[in-house]
């Protein structure tokens, strides 16, 4: 599983597509298509475009929230928030071979996600980010450390956890030392696609 995930950004379908193309050109190999509050027909169109672009670039394409759209366009999977479709229902719709990721904010959420089970956990936010409305409580490095520590104390295997929410390049080494598997980023790569190479170098 890739350790760097780009979460798409943009207020229009044109912005979204451009940012996805730039991320792919810069070397991103895992795209999560996320466009909140978009008209459904435009979101479906964006998902179709993204899936084709990702296929051309041998890149994983997952869809945020929309399980049925992911199935209809044969995306590689979905990422689900805590209030979205359940992992169980998504697995039933998509089958065993698709990637299903789940959001978490607390140790309870992480244990729930491990139990469901999903393929990876997007745990955050690390710090404040303007790309998400209704932000969950900020975890900070201490929050990640405590959750990993709690899992170790319960003698549980650490799942594939992606840090999310305002993650920048300088955070990666510390996150990896804590036991975090990878990162999901949006703004940093949207604003400066050339950072992809640096991210990938540190995440090896």
Coordinates of C-alpha atoms in Angstrom, one line a residue:
X1 CA 0.0 0.0 0.0
X2 CA 1.3 3.4 -1.0
X3 CA 2.3 5.7 2.0
X4 CA 1.3 9.0 0.3
X5 CA -2.3 9.7 -0.5
X6 CA -3.4 12.9 -2.2
X7 CA -6.9 14.1 -1.4
X8 CA -8.3 16.2 -4.3
X9 CA -9.1 19.8 -3.8
X10 CA -11.0 22.5 -5.8
X11 CA -14.3 24.4 -5.9
X12 CA -15.0 23.6 -9.5
X13 CA -14.7 20.4 -11.7
X14 CA -12.0 22.2 -13.7
X15 CA -10.0 23.0 -10.6
X16 CA -10.4 19.5 -9.3
X17 CA -9.3 17.9 -12.5
X18 CA -6.3 20.3 -12.9
X19 CA -5.1 19.6 -9.3
X20 CA -5.4 15.8 -9.8
X21 CA -3.5 16.0 -13.1
X22 CA -0.8 18.0 -11.4
X23 CA -0.5 15.6 -8.5
X24 CA -0.3 12.6 -11.0
X25 CA 2.4 14.4 -13.1
X26 CA 4.3 15.1 -9.9
X27 CA 4.3 11.3 -9.0
X28 CA 1.4 10.7 -6.7
X29 CA 0.3 7.1 -7.0
X30 CA -2.9 7.3 -4.8
X31 CA -5.7 9.7 -5.3
X32 CA -8.7 10.1 -3.1
X33 CA -11.4 12.0 -5.0
X34 CA -13.1 14.4 -2.5
X35 CA -15.4 17.2 -3.5
X36 CA -17.9 18.1 -0.8
X37 CA -21.2 19.8 -1.6
X38 CA -20.7 19.2 -5.4
X39 CA -23.7 18.7 -7.6
X40 CA -24.1 14.9 -8.0
X41 CA -23.8 14.9 -11.8
X42 CA -20.6 16.9 -11.7
X43 CA -19.1 14.7 -9.0
X44 CA -19.9 11.6 -11.0
X45 CA -18.2 13.2 -14.0
X46 CA -15.2 14.1 -11.9
X47 CA -15.0 10.5 -10.6
X48 CA -15.1 9.1 -14.1
X49 CA -12.4 11.5 -15.3
X50 CA -10.2 10.7 -12.2
X51 CA -10.6 7.0 -12.7
X52 CA -9.4 7.2 -16.3
X53 CA -6.5 9.5 -15.4
X54 CA -5.5 7.1 -12.6
X55 CA -5.7 4.1 -14.8
X56 CA -3.5 5.7 -17.4
X57 CA -0.9 6.4 -14.6
X58 CA -1.2 3.0 -12.9
X59 CA -2.5 5.0 -9.9
X60 CA -4.9 3.9 -7.1
X61 CA -8.2 5.9 -7.3
X62 CA -10.6 5.9 -4.4
X63 CA -13.7 7.9 -3.9
X64 CA -14.6 9.8 -0.7
X65 CA -18.0 8.8 0.8
X66 CA -19.8 7.6 -2.3
X67 CA -19.8 3.8 -2.3
X68 CA -22.3 3.3 -5.2
X69 CA -20.4 5.7 -7.4
X70 CA -17.1 3.9 -6.6
X71 CA -18.8 0.6 -7.7
X72 CA -20.4 2.1 -10.8
X73 CA -17.0 3.5 -12.1
X74 CA -15.0 0.5 -10.9
X75 CA -12.8 2.7 -8.7
X76 CA -10.2 1.0 -6.5
X77 CA -12.2 1.7 -3.3
X78 CA -13.7 4.3 -1.0
X79 CA -12.8 6.3 2.1
X80 CA -15.7 6.5 4.6
X81 CA -16.2 9.0 7.4
X82 CA -17.7 7.9 10.8
X83 CA -21.1 9.0 9.7
X84 CA -21.0 7.6 6.2
X85 CA -22.1 4.1 5.0
X86 CA -20.8 1.4 7.3
X87 CA -17.7 -0.6 6.3
X88 CA -19.8 -3.8 6.3
X89 CA -22.3 -2.4 3.8
X90 CA -19.5 -0.9 1.6
X91 CA -17.7 -4.3 1.6
X92 CA -20.9 -6.0 0.6
X93 CA -21.4 -3.6 -2.3
X94 CA -17.8 -3.4 -3.5
X95 CA -16.5 -6.9 -2.8
X96 CA -13.4 -8.2 -1.0
X97 CA -10.8 -6.9 -3.4
X98 CA -11.5 -3.1 -3.1
X99 CA -9.7 -0.8 -0.7
X100 CA -11.9 0.5 2.1
X101 CA -10.5 3.2 4.4
X102 CA -12.2 4.7 7.4
X103 CA -11.8 7.9 9.3
X104 CA -11.0 8.0 13.1
X105 CA -10.4 10.6 15.7
X106 CA -10.1 8.7 19.0
X107 CA -8.8 5.4 20.3
X108 CA -12.4 4.2 20.4
X109 CA -12.8 5.1 16.7
X110 CA -9.5 3.3 15.9
X111 CA -10.7 0.1 17.7
X112 CA -14.0 0.3 15.9
X113 CA -12.3 0.6 12.6
X114 CA -10.0 -2.3 13.4
X115 CA -13.0 -4.4 14.4
X116 CA -15.1 -3.6 11.3
X117 CA -12.4 -4.1 9.7
X118 CA -11.2 -1.5 7.1
X119 CA -8.0 -1.7 5.1
X120 CA -6.5 1.5 6.5
X121 CA -7.4 4.2 9.0
X122 CA -7.3 8.0 8.3
X123 CA -6.5 9.3 11.8
X124 CA -6.6 13.0 12.5
X125 CA -6.6 15.9 12.4
X126 CA -2.9 16.4 13.3
X127 CA -3.5 20.2 13.3
X128 CA -6.1 22.7 12.1
X129 CA -6.9 22.6 8.4
X130 CA -9.3 24.7 6.4
X131 CA -10.0 21.9 3.9
X132 CA -12.5 20.2 6.2
X133 CA -15.7 21.6 7.6
X134 CA -16.7 20.5 11.1
X135 CA -13.2 19.6 12.1
X136 CA -12.8 16.9 14.8
X137 CA -10.8 17.8 17.9
X138 CA -7.1 18.3 17.1
X139 CA -4.9 15.4 18.0
X140 CA -1.4 16.8 17.7
X141 CA 1.7 14.5 17.9
X142 CA 0.8 13.7 21.5
X143 CA -2.6 12.4 20.4
X144 CA -1.1 10.0 17.9
X145 CA 1.5 8.9 20.4
X146 CA -1.2 8.1 23.0
X147 CA -3.3 6.1 20.6
X148 CA -0.4 4.0 19.4
X149 CA 0.7 3.5 23.0
X150 CA -2.9 2.4 23.9
X151 CA -2.9 -0.2 21.1
X152 CA 0.5 -1.5 22.2
X153 CA -0.7 -1.8 25.8
X154 CA -3.7 -3.8 24.6
X155 CA -1.1 -6.0 22.7
X156 CA -2.9 -5.2 19.4
X157 CA -1.1 -5.1 16.0
X158 CA -0.8 -1.5 14.8
X159 CA -3.0 -1.1 11.8
X160 CA -2.1 1.0 8.7
X161 CA -2.8 4.4 10.0
X162 CA -2.5 7.5 7.8
X163 CA -2.1 10.9 9.5
X164 CA -4.4 13.5 8.1
X165 CA -5.1 17.2 8.7
X166 CA -2.6 19.9 8.0
X167 CA 0.3 17.4 7.6
X168 CA 3.5 19.0 6.2
X169 CA 6.8 17.5 5.1
X170 CA 8.7 18.2 8.4
X171 CA 6.1 16.1 10.3
X172 CA 6.8 12.8 8.6
X173 CA 9.8 11.6 10.4
X174 CA 8.2 12.2 13.8
X175 CA 5.0 10.5 12.7
X176 CA 6.9 7.5 11.5
X177 CA 8.8 7.2 14.7
X178 CA 5.5 7.2 16.6
X179 CA 4.3 4.3 14.4
X180 CA 2.1 6.0 11.8
X181 CA 2.2 4.2 8.4
X182 CA 1.6 7.0 5.9
X183 CA 0.1 10.5 5.3
X184 CA -2.9 11.8 3.4
X185 CA -2.4 15.4 2.2
X186 CA -4.3 17.9 0.3
X187 CA -3.3 21.6 0.5
X188 CA 0.4 21.1 0.5
X189 CA 0.5 19.2 -2.8
X190 CA -2.3 21.3 -4.3
X191 CA -0.3 24.4 -3.7
X192 CA 3.1 22.9 -4.5
X193 CA 3.0 19.6 -6.5
X194 CA 6.9 19.5 -6.6
X195 CA 6.8 18.5 -2.9
X196 CA 5.6 15.0 -3.9
X197 CA 9.1 13.8 -4.6
X198 CA 10.3 15.0 -1.1
X199 CA 7.3 13.4 0.6
X200 CA 8.0 10.1 -1.2
X201 CA 11.7 10.2 -0.3
X202 CA 11.0 10.6 3.4
X203 CA 8.2 8.1 3.4
X204 CA 10.2 5.2 2.0

